[in-house]
Amino acid sequence: MSSLSARLPAFPWDRLEPYKATAAAHAGGIVDLSVGTPVDPVPALVRRALTDAADSPGYPTVWGTPALRDAITGWCARRLGAEGVGHAHVLPVVGSKELVAWLPTQLGLGAGDRVAHPRLAYPTYEVGARAAGAEPVPYDDVTELDPAGLRLLWLNSPSNPTGRVLSADELRTAVAWARAHGVLLVSDECYLELGWDTEPVSVLHPDVCGGSYEGIVAVHSLSKRSNLAGYRAAFAVGDAAVLGDLLLLRKHGGMMTPAPVQAAAVAALGDDAHVAEQRARYAERRTALRGALEAYGLRIEHSEASLYLWATRDEPCWDTVGDLARHGVLVAPGEFYGEAGARFVRVAFTATDERVEAAVKRLAG
């Protein structure tokens, strides 16, 4: 038997372990800013919805309850400005990473097919292509891609790791290019509600897609905006034909969001107040860490949205990682996100207020 894992790159985070040990040895303990995992409480109304639905002995449906589909379509209209989104345009998924990793396989891609992703990118885009046996193709400009054999085009705005936001004009150009060449465009928009210096726009907005979802899909998650990373609650919205095919396949695979999590997602999508409260927490942490990093000699690039600061001291990223680790502060090397990040580090501001304050004090000397 051939091993599917043999197609995949080495798991990068294992390389960070020695630096993590150095940071953990600091007298004040580690300040882990390497992984953008939520640390704040799950909103009370979401927890209540989860527990109220705990008595769910039957199998949930892959397509989700009508209440969940209503919550998704309502949120898309309210928050994204999307028009005419119906149940046929939505598909709940078991966390967005699951979809990113397995979408090429579920689309039937394989040898001879190509999957394009941003040159600086979340590594799972490449992993998903390789798992399917397709060729990953990094790009800087969508319009410079060779469309031959290209079946899937990933966008990511706001970007992980850089926090860069694509303008409506850039999104329109990408959508038009993909449609002209018959390429499915999938936009990973999991950080869309976390814009700081600009307001991110979805590909589902009529100013971008022209009011049609043909050939486009947007991916959204409740992990960051609602602190629900542990719940694995996400969804895709867009081309009804594409999502209908995926729904049929996922039914065969039993890829179901648990019923209590579906109920929790309905509560989370229906409430904007907890999102505003969480944004305020992140805004304060972002301001504090940005000031400390800049005073320490790092330059921040992009970072106009998302939960990260993309920072450089114009040196190899591992040198920066090592230096910060000696202060008990752990960050992610930009190299994890592609060769173009080799002189950058990604700094998450998802740590607690107390840990962020500790990092600020350490960097101040």
Short mmCIF file of C-alpha atoms in Angstrom, two decimals:
data_model
loop_
_atom_site.label_atom_id
_atom_site.label_comp_id
_atom_site.label_asym_id
_atom_site.label_seq_id
_atom_site.Cartn_x
_atom_site.Cartn_y
_atom_site.Cartn_z
CA MET A 1 0.00 0.00 0.00
CA SER A 2 1.21 3.51 -0.79
CA SER A 3 1.01 6.04 2.01
CA LEU A 4 -1.08 9.14 1.33
CA SER A 5 1.01 11.01 3.89
CA ALA A 6 4.05 10.51 1.66
CA ARG A 7 2.57 13.11 -0.70
CA LEU A 8 2.48 15.73 2.02
CA PRO A 9 5.14 18.17 3.24
CA ALA A 10 6.66 17.71 6.68
CA PHE A 11 4.47 19.03 9.50
CA PRO A 12 6.18 22.38 10.11
CA TRP A 13 5.17 23.06 13.71
CA ASP A 14 7.41 20.28 15.03
CA ARG A 15 10.40 22.50 14.14
CA LEU A 16 9.20 25.12 16.62
CA GLU A 17 9.48 22.81 19.65
CA PRO A 18 13.04 23.79 20.70
CA TYR A 19 12.08 27.47 20.64
CA LYS A 20 8.95 26.69 22.61
CA ALA A 21 11.10 25.02 25.24
CA THR A 22 13.34 28.10 25.41
CA ALA A 23 10.34 30.40 25.83
CA ALA A 24 8.78 28.12 28.46
CA ALA A 25 11.98 28.31 30.53
CA HIS A 26 11.52 32.06 31.04
CA ALA A 27 10.99 32.95 34.69
CA GLY A 28 7.60 34.46 33.93
CA GLY A 29 6.47 31.56 31.77
CA ILE A 30 5.81 31.40 28.07
CA VAL A 31 3.76 33.93 26.13
CA ASP A 32 2.60 31.83 23.19
CA LEU A 33 1.75 34.05 20.24
CA SER A 34 2.53 31.39 17.65
CA VAL A 35 -0.87 29.78 17.09
CA GLY A 36 -3.99 31.89 16.67
CA THR A 37 -6.25 29.86 18.91
CA PRO A 38 -9.02 31.65 20.83
CA VAL A 39 -8.53 31.86 24.60
CA ASP A 40 -11.52 33.93 25.66
CA PRO A 41 -14.79 32.38 26.93
CA VAL A 42 -17.41 31.00 24.59
CA PRO A 43 -20.32 33.48 24.66
CA ALA A 44 -22.94 32.56 27.24
CA LEU A 45 -25.83 32.47 24.77
CA VAL A 46 -23.89 30.00 22.61
CA ARG A 47 -23.15 27.73 25.56
CA ARG A 48 -26.82 27.80 26.55
CA ALA A 49 -27.87 26.81 23.05
CA LEU A 50 -25.36 23.96 23.09
CA THR A 51 -26.51 22.56 26.43
CA ASP A 52 -30.20 23.01 25.58
CA ALA A 53 -29.60 20.78 22.55
CA ALA A 54 -27.50 18.24 24.43
CA ASP A 55 -30.30 15.67 24.40
CA SER A 56 -29.83 14.85 20.69
CA PRO A 57 -29.82 11.06 20.38
CA GLY A 58 -30.48 10.90 16.64
CA TYR A 59 -28.13 11.43 13.73
CA PRO A 60 -27.81 15.04 12.55
CA THR A 61 -28.12 15.84 8.87
CA VAL A 62 -25.15 16.78 6.72
CA TRP A 63 -27.07 19.74 5.27
CA GLY A 64 -27.91 21.00 8.75
CA THR A 65 -31.24 21.91 10.26
CA PRO A 66 -33.51 24.40 8.50
CA ALA A 67 -32.82 26.74 11.44
CA LEU A 68 -29.08 26.56 10.75
CA ARG A 69 -29.56 27.18 7.04
CA ASP A 70 -31.81 30.14 7.85
CA ALA A 71 -29.17 31.50 10.24
CA ILE A 72 -26.46 31.22 7.58
CA THR A 73 -28.51 32.87 4.84
CA GLY A 74 -29.61 35.63 7.21
CA TRP A 75 -26.05 36.29 8.33
CA CYS A 76 -24.82 36.41 4.72
CA ALA A 77 -27.42 39.05 3.87
CA ARG A 78 -26.82 41.09 7.02
CA ARG A 79 -23.04 40.94 7.31
CA LEU A 80 -21.83 40.29 3.75
CA GLY A 81 -24.44 42.19 1.77
CA ALA A 82 -25.12 39.01 -0.22
CA GLU A 83 -28.40 38.97 -2.13
CA GLY A 84 -30.69 36.05 -2.90
CA VAL A 85 -28.82 33.45 -0.84
CA GLY A 86 -31.10 30.45 -0.32
CA HIS A 87 -30.71 27.07 1.32
CA ALA A 88 -29.35 25.58 -1.91
CA HIS A 89 -26.43 28.01 -1.68
CA VAL A 90 -25.19 26.90 1.77
CA LEU A 91 -23.34 23.89 3.14
CA PRO A 92 -22.35 23.45 6.81
CA VAL A 93 -18.91 21.87 7.29
CA VAL A 94 -17.02 20.39 10.24
CA GLY A 95 -14.64 23.31 10.68
CA SER A 96 -13.13 25.23 7.76
CA LYS A 97 -9.79 23.40 7.85
CA GLU A 98 -11.56 20.13 7.07
CA LEU A 99 -13.07 21.68 3.95
CA VAL A 100 -9.82 23.29 2.83
CA ALA A 101 -7.88 20.05 3.27
CA TRP A 102 -10.38 17.78 1.50
CA LEU A 103 -12.04 20.03 -1.07
CA PRO A 104 -9.76 19.07 -3.98
CA THR A 105 -10.39 15.39 -3.25
CA GLN A 106 -14.14 15.91 -2.90
CA LEU A 107 -14.19 17.81 -6.20
CA GLY A 108 -12.63 14.77 -7.87
CA LEU A 109 -9.29 16.43 -8.63
CA GLY A 110 -6.23 14.29 -9.19
CA ALA A 111 -3.14 13.80 -11.31
CA GLY A 112 -2.91 16.39 -14.07
CA ASP A 113 -5.09 18.91 -12.26
CA ARG A 114 -3.71 22.09 -10.74
CA VAL A 115 -4.77 24.05 -7.63
CA ALA A 116 -3.67 27.68 -7.25
CA HIS A 117 -3.15 29.39 -3.90
CA PRO A 118 -1.50 32.65 -2.75
CA ARG A 119 2.29 32.47 -2.55
CA LEU A 120 2.15 33.42 1.12
CA ALA A 121 -0.59 31.21 2.47
CA TYR A 122 -2.13 28.93 5.03
CA PRO A 123 -0.27 25.64 4.38
CA THR A 124 -3.46 23.56 4.14
CA TYR A 125 -4.19 24.83 0.62
CA GLU A 126 -1.05 23.04 -0.57
CA VAL A 127 -1.76 20.02 1.62
CA GLY A 128 -5.24 19.64 0.13
CA ALA A 129 -3.90 19.72 -3.41
CA ARG A 130 -1.18 17.18 -2.66
CA ALA A 131 -3.56 14.86 -0.82
CA ALA A 132 -5.69 14.72 -3.96
CA GLY A 133 -2.66 14.06 -6.17
CA ALA A 134 -3.04 17.45 -7.84
CA GLU A 135 -0.31 20.05 -8.35
CA PRO A 136 -0.27 23.07 -6.02
CA VAL A 137 0.56 26.32 -7.84
CA PRO A 138 1.52 29.40 -5.77
CA TYR A 139 0.75 32.77 -7.31
CA ASP A 140 1.23 36.48 -6.72
CA ASP A 141 -1.29 37.78 -9.28
CA VAL A 142 -4.31 35.75 -10.36
CA THR A 143 -4.27 37.16 -13.87
CA GLU A 144 -0.73 35.91 -14.45
CA LEU A 145 -1.69 32.29 -13.82
CA ASP A 146 -1.60 29.77 -16.65
CA PRO A 147 -5.19 28.45 -16.80
CA ALA A 148 -4.18 25.15 -18.44
CA GLY A 149 -5.25 22.32 -16.14
CA LEU A 150 -6.23 24.75 -13.40
CA ARG A 151 -9.36 23.49 -11.66
CA LEU A 152 -9.42 25.33 -8.35
CA LEU A 153 -8.33 28.85 -7.39
CA TRP A 154 -8.03 29.79 -3.71
CA LEU A 155 -8.33 33.38 -2.54
CA ASN A 156 -7.70 34.33 1.09
CA SER A 157 -8.81 37.76 2.21
CA PRO A 158 -8.14 38.77 4.93
CA SER A 159 -4.97 36.76 4.59
CA ASN A 160 -3.43 34.32 6.99
CA PRO A 161 -0.56 35.04 7.67
CA THR A 162 -0.15 38.60 6.37
CA GLY A 163 -3.49 40.19 7.26
CA ARG A 164 -3.65 41.65 3.75
CA VAL A 165 -7.12 42.53 2.47
CA LEU A 166 -8.03 42.34 -1.22
CA SER A 167 -9.97 45.32 -2.50
CA ALA A 168 -13.34 44.99 -4.23
CA ASP A 169 -11.56 45.74 -7.54
CA GLU A 170 -9.03 42.96 -6.95
CA LEU A 171 -11.80 40.54 -6.04
CA ARG A 172 -13.83 41.49 -9.12
CA THR A 173 -10.80 40.92 -11.32
CA ALA A 174 -10.20 37.48 -9.80
CA VAL A 175 -13.85 36.46 -10.18
CA ALA A 176 -13.96 37.62 -13.80
CA TRP A 177 -10.69 35.81 -14.62
CA ALA A 178 -11.85 32.56 -13.00
CA ARG A 179 -15.20 32.65 -14.80
CA ALA A 180 -13.56 33.42 -18.14
CA HIS A 181 -11.33 30.36 -17.79
CA GLY A 182 -13.87 27.98 -16.21
CA VAL A 183 -11.97 27.74 -12.92
CA LEU A 184 -13.82 27.29 -9.62
CA LEU A 185 -12.91 30.18 -7.29
CA VAL A 186 -13.09 29.50 -3.55
CA SER A 187 -12.54 32.43 -1.22
CA ASP A 188 -11.42 31.69 2.33
CA GLU A 189 -12.97 34.56 4.30
CA CYS A 190 -12.68 33.22 7.84
CA TYR A 191 -11.26 36.51 9.18
CA LEU A 192 -13.69 38.79 7.35
CA GLU A 193 -15.28 40.19 10.52
CA LEU A 194 -11.85 41.13 11.89
CA GLY A 195 -10.90 44.13 9.79
CA TRP A 196 -8.91 46.87 11.55
CA ASP A 197 -7.50 49.37 9.08
CA THR A 198 -9.98 48.57 6.31
CA GLU A 199 -13.34 46.86 5.86
CA PRO A 200 -12.95 43.50 4.10
CA VAL A 201 -15.39 42.64 1.31
CA SER A 202 -16.75 39.19 0.44
CA VAL A 203 -16.76 37.71 -3.05
CA LEU A 204 -20.48 37.19 -2.41
CA HIS A 205 -21.14 40.93 -2.41
CA PRO A 206 -23.04 41.94 -5.55
CA ASP A 207 -20.44 44.60 -6.34
CA VAL A 208 -17.92 41.76 -6.70
CA CYS A 209 -19.89 38.82 -8.11
CA GLY A 210 -22.49 40.78 -10.08
CA GLY A 211 -25.32 39.19 -8.14
CA SER A 212 -24.53 35.69 -9.42
CA TYR A 213 -22.80 32.91 -7.44
CA GLU A 214 -21.88 30.91 -10.51
CA GLY A 215 -18.37 29.54 -10.21
CA ILE A 216 -17.66 30.98 -6.76
CA VAL A 217 -17.79 29.70 -3.17
CA ALA A 218 -16.96 31.56 0.06
CA VAL A 219 -15.82 29.77 3.22
CA HIS A 220 -16.63 31.15 6.67
CA SER A 221 -15.94 30.00 10.22
CA LEU A 222 -17.25 30.67 13.72
CA SER A 223 -13.90 29.78 15.29
CA LYS A 224 -12.44 33.28 15.43
CA ARG A 225 -15.42 35.66 15.50
CA SER A 226 -17.26 33.64 18.20
CA ASN A 227 -14.43 31.78 20.02
CA LEU A 228 -15.79 28.46 18.74
CA ALA A 229 -12.61 26.79 17.48
CA GLY A 230 -13.37 23.85 19.78
CA TYR A 231 -16.83 23.42 18.28
CA ARG A 232 -15.70 22.92 14.65
CA ALA A 233 -18.46 25.03 13.14
CA ALA A 234 -18.08 26.51 9.65
CA PHE A 235 -19.91 26.74 6.36
CA ALA A 236 -19.53 27.30 2.64
CA VAL A 237 -21.78 29.60 0.60
CA GLY A 238 -22.03 30.06 -3.15
CA ASP A 239 -22.60 28.11 -6.35
CA ALA A 240 -25.60 25.84 -5.73
CA ALA A 241 -24.47 23.24 -8.27
CA VAL A 242 -21.03 22.89 -6.70
CA LEU A 243 -22.35 22.76 -3.15
CA GLY A 244 -25.12 20.35 -4.16
CA ASP A 245 -22.55 17.89 -5.50
CA LEU A 246 -20.47 18.26 -2.35
CA LEU A 247 -23.57 17.68 -0.21
CA LEU A 248 -24.29 14.37 -1.97
CA LEU A 249 -20.70 13.21 -1.50
CA ARG A 250 -20.56 14.31 2.13
CA LYS A 251 -23.80 12.45 2.87
CA HIS A 252 -22.10 9.25 1.77
CA GLY A 253 -19.13 10.09 4.00
CA GLY A 254 -21.22 11.00 7.04
CA MET A 255 -19.54 14.41 7.35
CA MET A 256 -22.03 15.83 9.84
CA THR A 257 -21.79 18.77 12.21
CA PRO A 258 -23.04 17.48 15.61
CA ALA A 259 -26.62 18.53 16.40
CA PRO A 260 -25.73 20.52 19.56
CA VAL A 261 -23.04 22.38 17.61
CA GLN A 262 -25.58 23.23 14.91
CA ALA A 263 -27.83 24.73 17.59
CA ALA A 264 -24.90 26.68 19.01
CA ALA A 265 -24.04 27.99 15.53
CA VAL A 266 -27.60 29.27 15.09
CA ALA A 267 -27.24 31.28 18.31
CA ALA A 268 -23.80 32.60 17.34
CA LEU A 269 -24.86 33.69 13.85
CA GLY A 270 -27.93 35.45 15.20
CA ASP A 271 -26.05 37.67 17.65
CA ASP A 272 -23.68 40.50 16.72
CA ALA A 273 -23.11 41.87 20.24
CA HIS A 274 -20.65 39.17 21.32
CA VAL A 275 -18.68 39.70 18.09
CA ALA A 276 -18.33 43.40 18.85
CA GLU A 277 -17.17 42.61 22.40
CA GLN A 278 -14.54 40.16 21.15
CA ARG A 279 -13.34 42.60 18.49
CA ALA A 280 -12.79 45.20 21.22
CA ARG A 281 -10.61 42.74 23.17
CA TYR A 282 -8.55 41.93 20.12
CA ALA A 283 -8.21 45.60 19.16
CA GLU A 284 -6.62 46.43 22.52
CA ARG A 285 -4.23 43.48 22.33
CA ARG A 286 -3.32 44.34 18.75
CA THR A 287 -2.52 47.95 19.63
CA ALA A 288 -0.39 46.94 22.61
CA LEU A 289 1.60 44.29 20.76
CA ARG A 290 2.10 46.38 17.65
CA GLY A 291 3.56 49.23 19.67
CA ALA A 292 5.84 46.88 21.60
CA LEU A 293 7.09 45.09 18.49
CA GLU A 294 7.79 48.33 16.64
CA ALA A 295 9.61 49.78 19.64
CA TYR A 296 11.67 46.58 19.76
CA GLY A 297 12.80 47.16 16.17
CA LEU A 298 10.39 45.16 14.06
CA ARG A 299 8.51 46.55 11.08
CA ILE A 300 4.85 45.61 10.59
CA GLU A 301 3.65 45.03 7.03
CA HIS A 302 0.04 44.61 5.85
CA SER A 303 -1.80 43.37 8.99
CA GLU A 304 -4.83 45.53 8.22
CA ALA A 305 -7.11 42.65 9.25
CA SER A 306 -7.14 39.14 10.84
CA LEU A 307 -5.68 38.11 14.19
CA TYR A 308 -2.00 38.47 13.32
CA LEU A 309 0.79 40.99 12.93
CA TRP A 310 3.16 40.26 10.03
CA ALA A 311 6.50 41.50 11.29
CA THR A 312 10.11 41.61 10.13
CA ARG A 313 13.50 42.78 11.30
CA ASP A 314 14.98 42.13 7.85
CA GLU A 315 16.76 39.00 9.04
CA PRO A 316 16.11 35.26 8.70
CA CYS A 317 12.84 34.46 10.45
CA TRP A 318 14.39 31.83 12.71
CA ASP A 319 16.79 34.45 14.10
CA THR A 320 13.80 36.58 15.09
CA VAL A 321 12.00 33.56 16.53
CA GLY A 322 15.05 32.65 18.59
CA ASP A 323 15.58 36.16 19.89
CA LEU A 324 11.95 36.55 20.99
CA ALA A 325 11.98 33.08 22.55
CA ARG A 326 14.79 34.18 24.87
CA HIS A 327 12.32 36.78 26.18
CA GLY A 328 9.77 34.03 26.73
CA VAL A 329 7.72 35.07 23.68
CA LEU A 330 6.96 32.45 21.05
CA VAL A 331 5.98 33.49 17.50
CA ALA A 332 5.57 31.62 14.22
CA PRO A 333 8.31 31.76 11.57
CA GLY A 334 7.06 33.19 8.30
CA GLU A 335 8.74 30.34 6.46
CA PHE A 336 5.84 28.12 7.54
CA TYR A 337 3.65 30.02 5.06
CA GLY A 338 5.95 29.87 2.07
CA GLU A 339 9.47 30.82 1.04
CA ALA A 340 8.36 34.42 0.56
CA GLY A 341 7.92 34.65 4.34
CA ALA A 342 11.48 33.60 5.17
CA ARG A 343 12.34 37.00 6.73
CA PHE A 344 9.05 37.53 8.58
CA VAL A 345 7.34 36.23 11.71
CA ARG A 346 3.62 35.94 12.38
CA VAL A 347 2.52 37.23 15.78
CA ALA A 348 -0.94 36.25 16.99
CA PHE A 349 -2.78 38.55 19.40
CA THR A 350 -5.06 35.82 20.71
CA ALA A 351 -3.33 35.45 24.10
CA THR A 352 -5.01 36.65 27.28
CA ASP A 353 -4.71 40.26 28.41
CA GLU A 354 -2.33 39.16 31.16
CA ARG A 355 -0.03 37.32 28.73
CA VAL A 356 -0.08 40.18 26.22
CA GLU A 357 0.86 42.60 29.00
CA ALA A 358 3.71 40.28 29.99
CA ALA A 359 5.01 40.25 26.41
CA VAL A 360 4.84 44.04 26.17
CA LYS A 361 6.82 44.44 29.39
CA ARG A 362 9.48 41.94 28.31
CA LEU A 363 10.01 43.60 24.95
CA ALA A 364 10.34 46.96 26.67
CA GLY A 365 13.29 45.53 28.61
#
